[in-house]
JSON list of N, CA and C in Angstrom, two decimals:
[
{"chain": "T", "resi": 10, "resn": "UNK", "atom": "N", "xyz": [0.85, -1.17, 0.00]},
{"chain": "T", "resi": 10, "resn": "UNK", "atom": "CA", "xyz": [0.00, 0.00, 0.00]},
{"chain": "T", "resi": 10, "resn": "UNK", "atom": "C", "xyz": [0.90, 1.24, 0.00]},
{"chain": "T", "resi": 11, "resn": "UNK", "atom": "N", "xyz": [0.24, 2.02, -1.10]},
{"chain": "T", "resi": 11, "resn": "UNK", "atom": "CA", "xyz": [1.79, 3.17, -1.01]},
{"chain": "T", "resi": 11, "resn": "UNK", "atom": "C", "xyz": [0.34, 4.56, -0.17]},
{"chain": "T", "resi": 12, "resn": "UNK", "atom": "N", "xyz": [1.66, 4.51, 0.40]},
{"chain": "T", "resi": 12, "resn": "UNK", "atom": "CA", "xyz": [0.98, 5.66, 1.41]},
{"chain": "T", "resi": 12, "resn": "UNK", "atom": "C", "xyz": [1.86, 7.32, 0.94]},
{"chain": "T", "resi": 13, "resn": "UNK", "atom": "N", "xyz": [2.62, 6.87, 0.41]},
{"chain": "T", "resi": 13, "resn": "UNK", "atom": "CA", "xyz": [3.49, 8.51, -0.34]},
{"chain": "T", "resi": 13, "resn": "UNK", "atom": "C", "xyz": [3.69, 8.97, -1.63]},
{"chain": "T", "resi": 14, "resn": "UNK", "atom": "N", "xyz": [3.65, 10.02, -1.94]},
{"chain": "T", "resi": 14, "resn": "UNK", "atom": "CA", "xyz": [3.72, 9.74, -3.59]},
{"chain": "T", "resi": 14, "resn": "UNK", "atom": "C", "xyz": [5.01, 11.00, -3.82]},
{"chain": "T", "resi": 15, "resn": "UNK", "atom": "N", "xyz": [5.89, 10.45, -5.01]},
{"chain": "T", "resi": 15, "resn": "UNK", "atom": "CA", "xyz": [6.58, 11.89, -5.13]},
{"chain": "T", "resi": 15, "resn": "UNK", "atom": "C", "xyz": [6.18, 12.70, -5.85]},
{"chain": "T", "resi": 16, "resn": "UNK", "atom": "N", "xyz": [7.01, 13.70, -5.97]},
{"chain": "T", "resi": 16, "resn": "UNK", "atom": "CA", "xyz": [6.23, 15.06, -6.37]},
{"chain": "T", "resi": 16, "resn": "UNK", "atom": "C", "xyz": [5.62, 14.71, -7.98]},
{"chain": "T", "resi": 17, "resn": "UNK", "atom": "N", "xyz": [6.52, 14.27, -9.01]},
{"chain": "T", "resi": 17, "resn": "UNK", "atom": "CA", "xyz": [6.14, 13.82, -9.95]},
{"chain": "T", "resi": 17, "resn": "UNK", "atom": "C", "xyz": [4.95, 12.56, -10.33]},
{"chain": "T", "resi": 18, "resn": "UNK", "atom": "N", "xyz": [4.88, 11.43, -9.14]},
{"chain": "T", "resi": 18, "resn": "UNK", "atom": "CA", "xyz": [3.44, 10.48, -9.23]},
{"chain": "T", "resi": 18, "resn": "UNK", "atom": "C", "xyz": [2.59, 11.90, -8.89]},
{"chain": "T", "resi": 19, "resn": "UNK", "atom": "N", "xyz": [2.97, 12.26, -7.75]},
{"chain": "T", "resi": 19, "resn": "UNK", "atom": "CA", "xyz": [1.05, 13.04, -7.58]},
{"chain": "T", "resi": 19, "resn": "UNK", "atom": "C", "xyz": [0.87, 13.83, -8.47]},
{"chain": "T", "resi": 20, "resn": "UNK", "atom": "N", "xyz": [1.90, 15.00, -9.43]},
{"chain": "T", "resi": 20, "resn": "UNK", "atom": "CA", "xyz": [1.32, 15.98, -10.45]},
{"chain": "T", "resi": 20, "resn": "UNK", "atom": "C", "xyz": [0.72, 14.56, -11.57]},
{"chain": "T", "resi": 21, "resn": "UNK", "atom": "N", "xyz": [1.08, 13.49, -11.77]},
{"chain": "T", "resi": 21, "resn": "UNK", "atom": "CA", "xyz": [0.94, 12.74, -12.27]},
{"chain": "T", "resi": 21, "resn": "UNK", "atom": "C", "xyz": [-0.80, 12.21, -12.07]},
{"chain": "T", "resi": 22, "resn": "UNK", "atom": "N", "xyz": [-0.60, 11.71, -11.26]},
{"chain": "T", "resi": 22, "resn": "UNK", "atom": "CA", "xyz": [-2.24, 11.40, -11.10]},
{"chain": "T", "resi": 22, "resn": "UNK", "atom": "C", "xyz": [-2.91, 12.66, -10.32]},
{"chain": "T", "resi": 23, "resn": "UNK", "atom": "N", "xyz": [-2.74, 13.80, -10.27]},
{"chain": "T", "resi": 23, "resn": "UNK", "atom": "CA", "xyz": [-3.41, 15.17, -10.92]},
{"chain": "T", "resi": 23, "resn": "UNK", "atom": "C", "xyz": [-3.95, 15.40, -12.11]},
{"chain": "T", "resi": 24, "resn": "UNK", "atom": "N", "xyz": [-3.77, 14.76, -12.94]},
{"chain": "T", "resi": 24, "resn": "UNK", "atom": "CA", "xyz": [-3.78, 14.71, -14.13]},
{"chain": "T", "resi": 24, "resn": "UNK", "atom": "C", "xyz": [-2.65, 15.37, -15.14]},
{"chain": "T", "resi": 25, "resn": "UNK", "atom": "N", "xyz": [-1.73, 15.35, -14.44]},
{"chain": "T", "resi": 25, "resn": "UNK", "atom": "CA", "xyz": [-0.41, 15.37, -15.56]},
{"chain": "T", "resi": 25, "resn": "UNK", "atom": "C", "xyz": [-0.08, 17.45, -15.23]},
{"chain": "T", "resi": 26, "resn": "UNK", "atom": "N", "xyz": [-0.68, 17.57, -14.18]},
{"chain": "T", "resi": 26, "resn": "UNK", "atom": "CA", "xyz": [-0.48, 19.61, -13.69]},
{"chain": "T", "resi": 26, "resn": "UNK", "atom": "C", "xyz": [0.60, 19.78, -13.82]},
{"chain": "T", "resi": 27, "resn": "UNK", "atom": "N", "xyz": [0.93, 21.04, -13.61]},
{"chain": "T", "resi": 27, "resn": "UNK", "atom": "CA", "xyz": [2.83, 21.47, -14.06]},
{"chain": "T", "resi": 27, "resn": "UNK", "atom": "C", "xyz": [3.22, 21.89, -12.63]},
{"chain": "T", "resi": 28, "resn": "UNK", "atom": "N", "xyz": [4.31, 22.11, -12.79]},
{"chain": "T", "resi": 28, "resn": "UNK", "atom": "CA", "xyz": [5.15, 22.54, -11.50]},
{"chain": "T", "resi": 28, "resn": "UNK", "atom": "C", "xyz": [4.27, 23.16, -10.74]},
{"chain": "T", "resi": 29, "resn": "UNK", "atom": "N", "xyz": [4.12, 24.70, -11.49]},
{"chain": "T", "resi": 29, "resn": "UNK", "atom": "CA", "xyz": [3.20, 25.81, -10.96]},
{"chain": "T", "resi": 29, "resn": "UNK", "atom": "C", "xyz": [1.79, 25.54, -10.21]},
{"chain": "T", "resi": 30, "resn": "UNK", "atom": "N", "xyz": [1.28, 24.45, -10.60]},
{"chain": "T", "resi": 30, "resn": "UNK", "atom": "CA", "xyz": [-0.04, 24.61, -10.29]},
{"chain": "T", "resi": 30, "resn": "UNK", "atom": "C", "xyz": [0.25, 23.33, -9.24]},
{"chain": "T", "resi": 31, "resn": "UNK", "atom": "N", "xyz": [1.21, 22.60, -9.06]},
{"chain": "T", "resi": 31, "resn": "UNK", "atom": "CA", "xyz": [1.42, 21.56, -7.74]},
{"chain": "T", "resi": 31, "resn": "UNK", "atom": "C", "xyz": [1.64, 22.49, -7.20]},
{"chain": "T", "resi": 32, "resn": "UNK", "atom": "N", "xyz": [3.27, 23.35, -6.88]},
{"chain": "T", "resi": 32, "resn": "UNK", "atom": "CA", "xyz": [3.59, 24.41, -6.01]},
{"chain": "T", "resi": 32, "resn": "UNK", "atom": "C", "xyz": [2.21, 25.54, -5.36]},
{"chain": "T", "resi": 33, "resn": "UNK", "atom": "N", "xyz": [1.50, 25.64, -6.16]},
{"chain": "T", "resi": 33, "resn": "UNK", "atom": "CA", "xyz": [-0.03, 26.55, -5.51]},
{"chain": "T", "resi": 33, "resn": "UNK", "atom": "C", "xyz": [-0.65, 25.44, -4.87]},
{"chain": "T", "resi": 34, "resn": "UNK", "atom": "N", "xyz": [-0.85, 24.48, -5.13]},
{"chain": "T", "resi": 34, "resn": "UNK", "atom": "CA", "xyz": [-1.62, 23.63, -4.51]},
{"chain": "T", "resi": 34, "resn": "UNK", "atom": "C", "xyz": [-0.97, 23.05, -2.66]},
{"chain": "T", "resi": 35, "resn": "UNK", "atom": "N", "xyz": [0.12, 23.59, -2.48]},
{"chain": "T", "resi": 35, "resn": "UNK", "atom": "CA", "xyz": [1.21, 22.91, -1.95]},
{"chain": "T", "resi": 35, "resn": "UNK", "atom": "C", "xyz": [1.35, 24.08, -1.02]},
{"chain": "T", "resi": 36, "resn": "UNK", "atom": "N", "xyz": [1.47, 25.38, -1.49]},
{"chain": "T", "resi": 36, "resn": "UNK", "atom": "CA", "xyz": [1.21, 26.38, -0.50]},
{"chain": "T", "resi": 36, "resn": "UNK", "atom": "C", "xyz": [0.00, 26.81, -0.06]},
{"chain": "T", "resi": 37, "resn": "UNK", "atom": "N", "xyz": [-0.99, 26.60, -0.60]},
{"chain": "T", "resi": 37, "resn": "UNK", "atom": "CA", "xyz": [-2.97, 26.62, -0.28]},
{"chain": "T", "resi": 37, "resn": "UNK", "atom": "C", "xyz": [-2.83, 25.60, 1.11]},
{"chain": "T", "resi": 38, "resn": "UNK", "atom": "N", "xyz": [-1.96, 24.77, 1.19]},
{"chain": "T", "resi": 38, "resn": "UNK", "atom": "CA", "xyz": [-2.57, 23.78, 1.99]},
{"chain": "T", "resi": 38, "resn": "UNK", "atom": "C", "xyz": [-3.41, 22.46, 1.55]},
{"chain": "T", "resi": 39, "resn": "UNK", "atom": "N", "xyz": [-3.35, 22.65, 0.26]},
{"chain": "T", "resi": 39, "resn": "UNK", "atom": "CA", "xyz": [-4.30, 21.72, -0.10]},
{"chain": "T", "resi": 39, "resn": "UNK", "atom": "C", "xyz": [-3.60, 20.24, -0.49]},
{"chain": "T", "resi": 40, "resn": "UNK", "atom": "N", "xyz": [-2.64, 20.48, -0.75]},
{"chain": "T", "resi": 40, "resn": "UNK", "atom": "CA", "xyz": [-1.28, 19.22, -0.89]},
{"chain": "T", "resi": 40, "resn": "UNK", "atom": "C", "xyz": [-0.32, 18.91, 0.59]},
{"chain": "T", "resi": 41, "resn": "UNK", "atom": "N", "xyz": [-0.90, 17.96, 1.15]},
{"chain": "T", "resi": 41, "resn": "UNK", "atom": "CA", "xyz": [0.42, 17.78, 2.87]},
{"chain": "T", "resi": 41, "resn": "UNK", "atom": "C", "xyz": [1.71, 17.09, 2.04]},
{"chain": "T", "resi": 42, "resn": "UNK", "atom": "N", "xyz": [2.72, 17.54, 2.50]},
{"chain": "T", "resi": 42, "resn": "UNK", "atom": "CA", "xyz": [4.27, 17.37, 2.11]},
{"chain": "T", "resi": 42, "resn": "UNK", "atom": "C", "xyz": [4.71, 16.54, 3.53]},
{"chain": "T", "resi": 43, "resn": "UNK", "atom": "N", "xyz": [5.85, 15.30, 2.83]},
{"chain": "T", "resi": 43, "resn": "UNK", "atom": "CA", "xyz": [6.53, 14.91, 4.12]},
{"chain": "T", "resi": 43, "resn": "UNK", "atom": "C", "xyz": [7.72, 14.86, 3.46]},
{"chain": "T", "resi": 44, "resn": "UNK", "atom": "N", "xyz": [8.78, 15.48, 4.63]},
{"chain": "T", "resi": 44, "resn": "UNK", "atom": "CA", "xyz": [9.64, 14.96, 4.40]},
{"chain": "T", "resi": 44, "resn": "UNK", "atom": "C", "xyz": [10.33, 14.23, 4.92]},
{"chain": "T", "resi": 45, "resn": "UNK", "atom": "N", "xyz": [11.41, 13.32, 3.76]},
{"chain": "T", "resi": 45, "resn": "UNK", "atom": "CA", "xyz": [12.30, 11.91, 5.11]},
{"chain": "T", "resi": 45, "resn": "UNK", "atom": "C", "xyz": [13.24, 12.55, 4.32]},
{"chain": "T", "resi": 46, "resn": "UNK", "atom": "N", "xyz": [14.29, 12.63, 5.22]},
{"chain": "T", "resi": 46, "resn": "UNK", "atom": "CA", "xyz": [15.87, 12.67, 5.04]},
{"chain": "T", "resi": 46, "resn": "UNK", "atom": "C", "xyz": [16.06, 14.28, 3.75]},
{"chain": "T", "resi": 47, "resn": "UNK", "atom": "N", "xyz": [16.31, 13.86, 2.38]},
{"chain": "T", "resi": 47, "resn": "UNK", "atom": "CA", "xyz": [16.55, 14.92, 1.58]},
{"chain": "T", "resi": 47, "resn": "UNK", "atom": "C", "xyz": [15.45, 14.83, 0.35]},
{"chain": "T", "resi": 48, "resn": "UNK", "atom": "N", "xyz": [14.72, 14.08, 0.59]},
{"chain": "T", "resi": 48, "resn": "UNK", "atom": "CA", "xyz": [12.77, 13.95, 0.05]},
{"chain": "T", "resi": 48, "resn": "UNK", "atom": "C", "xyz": [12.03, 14.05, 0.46]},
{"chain": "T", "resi": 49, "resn": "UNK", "atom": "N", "xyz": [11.56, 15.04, -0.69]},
{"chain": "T", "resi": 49, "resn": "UNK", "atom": "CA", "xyz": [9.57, 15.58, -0.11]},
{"chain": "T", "resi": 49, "resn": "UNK", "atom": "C", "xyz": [9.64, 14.70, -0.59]},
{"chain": "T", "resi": 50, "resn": "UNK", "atom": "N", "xyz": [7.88, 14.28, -0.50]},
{"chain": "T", "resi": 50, "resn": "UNK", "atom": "CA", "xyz": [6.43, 13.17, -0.88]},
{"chain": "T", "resi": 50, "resn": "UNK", "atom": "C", "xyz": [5.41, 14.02, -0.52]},
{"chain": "T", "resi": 51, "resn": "UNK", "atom": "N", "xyz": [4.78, 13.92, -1.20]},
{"chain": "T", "resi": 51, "resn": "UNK", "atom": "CA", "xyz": [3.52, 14.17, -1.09]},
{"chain": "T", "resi": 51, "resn": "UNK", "atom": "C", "xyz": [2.22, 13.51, -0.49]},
{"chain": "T", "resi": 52, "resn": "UNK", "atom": "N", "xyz": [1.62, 13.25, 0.40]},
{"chain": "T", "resi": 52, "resn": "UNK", "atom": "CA", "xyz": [0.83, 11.90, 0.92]},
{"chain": "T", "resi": 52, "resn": "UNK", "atom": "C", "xyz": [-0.74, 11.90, -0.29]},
{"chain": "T", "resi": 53, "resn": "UNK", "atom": "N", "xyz": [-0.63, 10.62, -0.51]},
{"chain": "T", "resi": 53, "resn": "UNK", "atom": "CA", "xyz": [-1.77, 9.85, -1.28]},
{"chain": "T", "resi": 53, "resn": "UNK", "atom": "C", "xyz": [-3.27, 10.36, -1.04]},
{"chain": "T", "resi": 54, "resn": "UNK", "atom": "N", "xyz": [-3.58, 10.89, 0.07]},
{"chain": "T", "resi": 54, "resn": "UNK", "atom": "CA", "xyz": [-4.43, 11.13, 1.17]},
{"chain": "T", "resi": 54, "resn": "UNK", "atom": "C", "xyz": [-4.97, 12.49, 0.59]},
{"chain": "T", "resi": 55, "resn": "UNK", "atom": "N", "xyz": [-3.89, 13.67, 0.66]},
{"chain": "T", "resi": 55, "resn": "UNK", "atom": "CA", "xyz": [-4.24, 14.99, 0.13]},
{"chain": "T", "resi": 55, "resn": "UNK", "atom": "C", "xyz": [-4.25, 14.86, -1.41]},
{"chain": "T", "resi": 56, "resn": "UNK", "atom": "N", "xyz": [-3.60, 14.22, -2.05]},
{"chain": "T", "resi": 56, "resn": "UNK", "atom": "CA", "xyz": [-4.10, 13.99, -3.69]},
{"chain": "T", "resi": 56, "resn": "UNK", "atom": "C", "xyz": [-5.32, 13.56, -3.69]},
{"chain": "T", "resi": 57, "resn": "UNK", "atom": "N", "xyz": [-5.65, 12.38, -3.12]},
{"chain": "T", "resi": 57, "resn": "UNK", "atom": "CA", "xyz": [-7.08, 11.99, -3.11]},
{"chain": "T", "resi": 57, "resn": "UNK", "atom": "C", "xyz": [-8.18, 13.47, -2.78]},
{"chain": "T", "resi": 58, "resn": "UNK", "atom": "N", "xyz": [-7.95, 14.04, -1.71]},
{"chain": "T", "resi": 58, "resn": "UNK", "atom": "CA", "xyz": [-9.02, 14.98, -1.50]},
{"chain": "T", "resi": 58, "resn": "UNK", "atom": "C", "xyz": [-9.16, 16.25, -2.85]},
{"chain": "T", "resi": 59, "resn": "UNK", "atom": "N", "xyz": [-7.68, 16.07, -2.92]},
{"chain": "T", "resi": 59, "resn": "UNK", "atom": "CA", "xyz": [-7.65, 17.34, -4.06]},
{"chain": "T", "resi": 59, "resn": "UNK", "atom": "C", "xyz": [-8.35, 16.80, -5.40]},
{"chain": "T", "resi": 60, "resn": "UNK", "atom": "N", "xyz": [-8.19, 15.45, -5.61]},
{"chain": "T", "resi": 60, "resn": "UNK", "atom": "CA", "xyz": [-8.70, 15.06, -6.91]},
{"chain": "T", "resi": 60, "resn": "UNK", "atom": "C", "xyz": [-9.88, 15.23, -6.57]},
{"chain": "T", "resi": 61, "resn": "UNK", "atom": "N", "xyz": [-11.24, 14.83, -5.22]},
{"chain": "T", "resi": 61, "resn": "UNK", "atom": "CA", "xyz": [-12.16, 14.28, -5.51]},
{"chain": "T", "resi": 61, "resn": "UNK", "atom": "C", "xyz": [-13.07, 16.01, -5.25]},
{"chain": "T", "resi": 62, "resn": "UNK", "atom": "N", "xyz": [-11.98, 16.77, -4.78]},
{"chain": "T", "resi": 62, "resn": "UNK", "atom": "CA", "xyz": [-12.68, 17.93, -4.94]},
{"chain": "T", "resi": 62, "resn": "UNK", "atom": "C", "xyz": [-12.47, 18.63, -6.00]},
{"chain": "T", "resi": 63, "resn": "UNK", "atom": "N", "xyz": [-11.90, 18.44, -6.93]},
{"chain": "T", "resi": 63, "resn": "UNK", "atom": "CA", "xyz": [-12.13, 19.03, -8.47]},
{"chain": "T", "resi": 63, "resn": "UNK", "atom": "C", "xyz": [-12.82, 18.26, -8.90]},
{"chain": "T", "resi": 64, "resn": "UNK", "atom": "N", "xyz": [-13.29, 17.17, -8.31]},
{"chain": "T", "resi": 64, "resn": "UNK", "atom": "CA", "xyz": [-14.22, 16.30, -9.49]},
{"chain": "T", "resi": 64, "resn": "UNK", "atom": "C", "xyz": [-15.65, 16.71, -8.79]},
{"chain": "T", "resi": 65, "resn": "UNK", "atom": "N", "xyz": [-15.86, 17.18, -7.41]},
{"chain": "T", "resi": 65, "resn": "UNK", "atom": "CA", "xyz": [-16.94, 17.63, -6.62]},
{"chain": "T", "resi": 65, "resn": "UNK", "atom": "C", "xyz": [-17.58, 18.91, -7.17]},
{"chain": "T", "resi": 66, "resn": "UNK", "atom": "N", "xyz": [-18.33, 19.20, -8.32]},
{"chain": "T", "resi": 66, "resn": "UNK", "atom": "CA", "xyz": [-19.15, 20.59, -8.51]},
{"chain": "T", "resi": 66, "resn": "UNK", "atom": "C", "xyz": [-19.39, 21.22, -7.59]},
{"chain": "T", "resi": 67, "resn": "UNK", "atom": "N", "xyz": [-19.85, 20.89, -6.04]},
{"chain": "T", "resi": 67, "resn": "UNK", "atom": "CA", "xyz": [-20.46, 21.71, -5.24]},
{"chain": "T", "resi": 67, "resn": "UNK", "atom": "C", "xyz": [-19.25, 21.83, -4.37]},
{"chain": "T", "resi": 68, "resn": "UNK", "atom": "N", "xyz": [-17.97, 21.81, -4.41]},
{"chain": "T", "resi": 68, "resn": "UNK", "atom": "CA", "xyz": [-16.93, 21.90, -4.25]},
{"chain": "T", "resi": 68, "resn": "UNK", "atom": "C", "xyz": [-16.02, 23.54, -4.76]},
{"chain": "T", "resi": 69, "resn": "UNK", "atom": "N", "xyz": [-16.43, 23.54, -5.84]},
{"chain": "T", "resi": 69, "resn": "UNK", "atom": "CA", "xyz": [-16.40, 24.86, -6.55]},
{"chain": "T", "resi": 69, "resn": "UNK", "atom": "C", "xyz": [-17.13, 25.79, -6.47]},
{"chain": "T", "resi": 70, "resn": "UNK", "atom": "N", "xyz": [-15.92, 27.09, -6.61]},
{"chain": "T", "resi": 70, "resn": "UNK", "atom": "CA", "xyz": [-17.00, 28.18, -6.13]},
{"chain": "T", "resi": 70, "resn": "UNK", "atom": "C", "xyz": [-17.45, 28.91, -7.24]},
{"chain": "T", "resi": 71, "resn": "UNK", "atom": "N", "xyz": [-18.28, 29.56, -7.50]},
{"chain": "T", "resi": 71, "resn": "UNK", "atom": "CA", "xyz": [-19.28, 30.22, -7.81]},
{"chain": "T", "resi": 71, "resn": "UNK", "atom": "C", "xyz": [-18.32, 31.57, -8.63]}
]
């Protein structure tokens, strides 16, 4: 069970986003970062929420 993703899997199953729009996502708070030793990861957990709230209409604002 992968519980971490690096920066490149999660822009990845983001649907392929660019630097810029992980890095905003990452300072919003909306992406949790861990780091071990001299690697971020990104946890599976906040991709999931971030995906299922762009896929959530009533999620979006107005």
């Amino acid at each position: 069970m992968e519980l971490l993703l690096s920066n490149i899997d999660a822009r990845s199953a983001l649907g392929g986003i660019g630097n810029t729009s992980f890095f905003a996502l990452i300072n919003q708070g909306k992406l949790k970062r861990v780091k071990i030793g001299r690697r971020t990861f990104v946890t599976v957990e906040s991709v999931r929420e971030v995906a299922q709230g762009a896929a959530d209409p009533a999620a979006r604002k107005s």
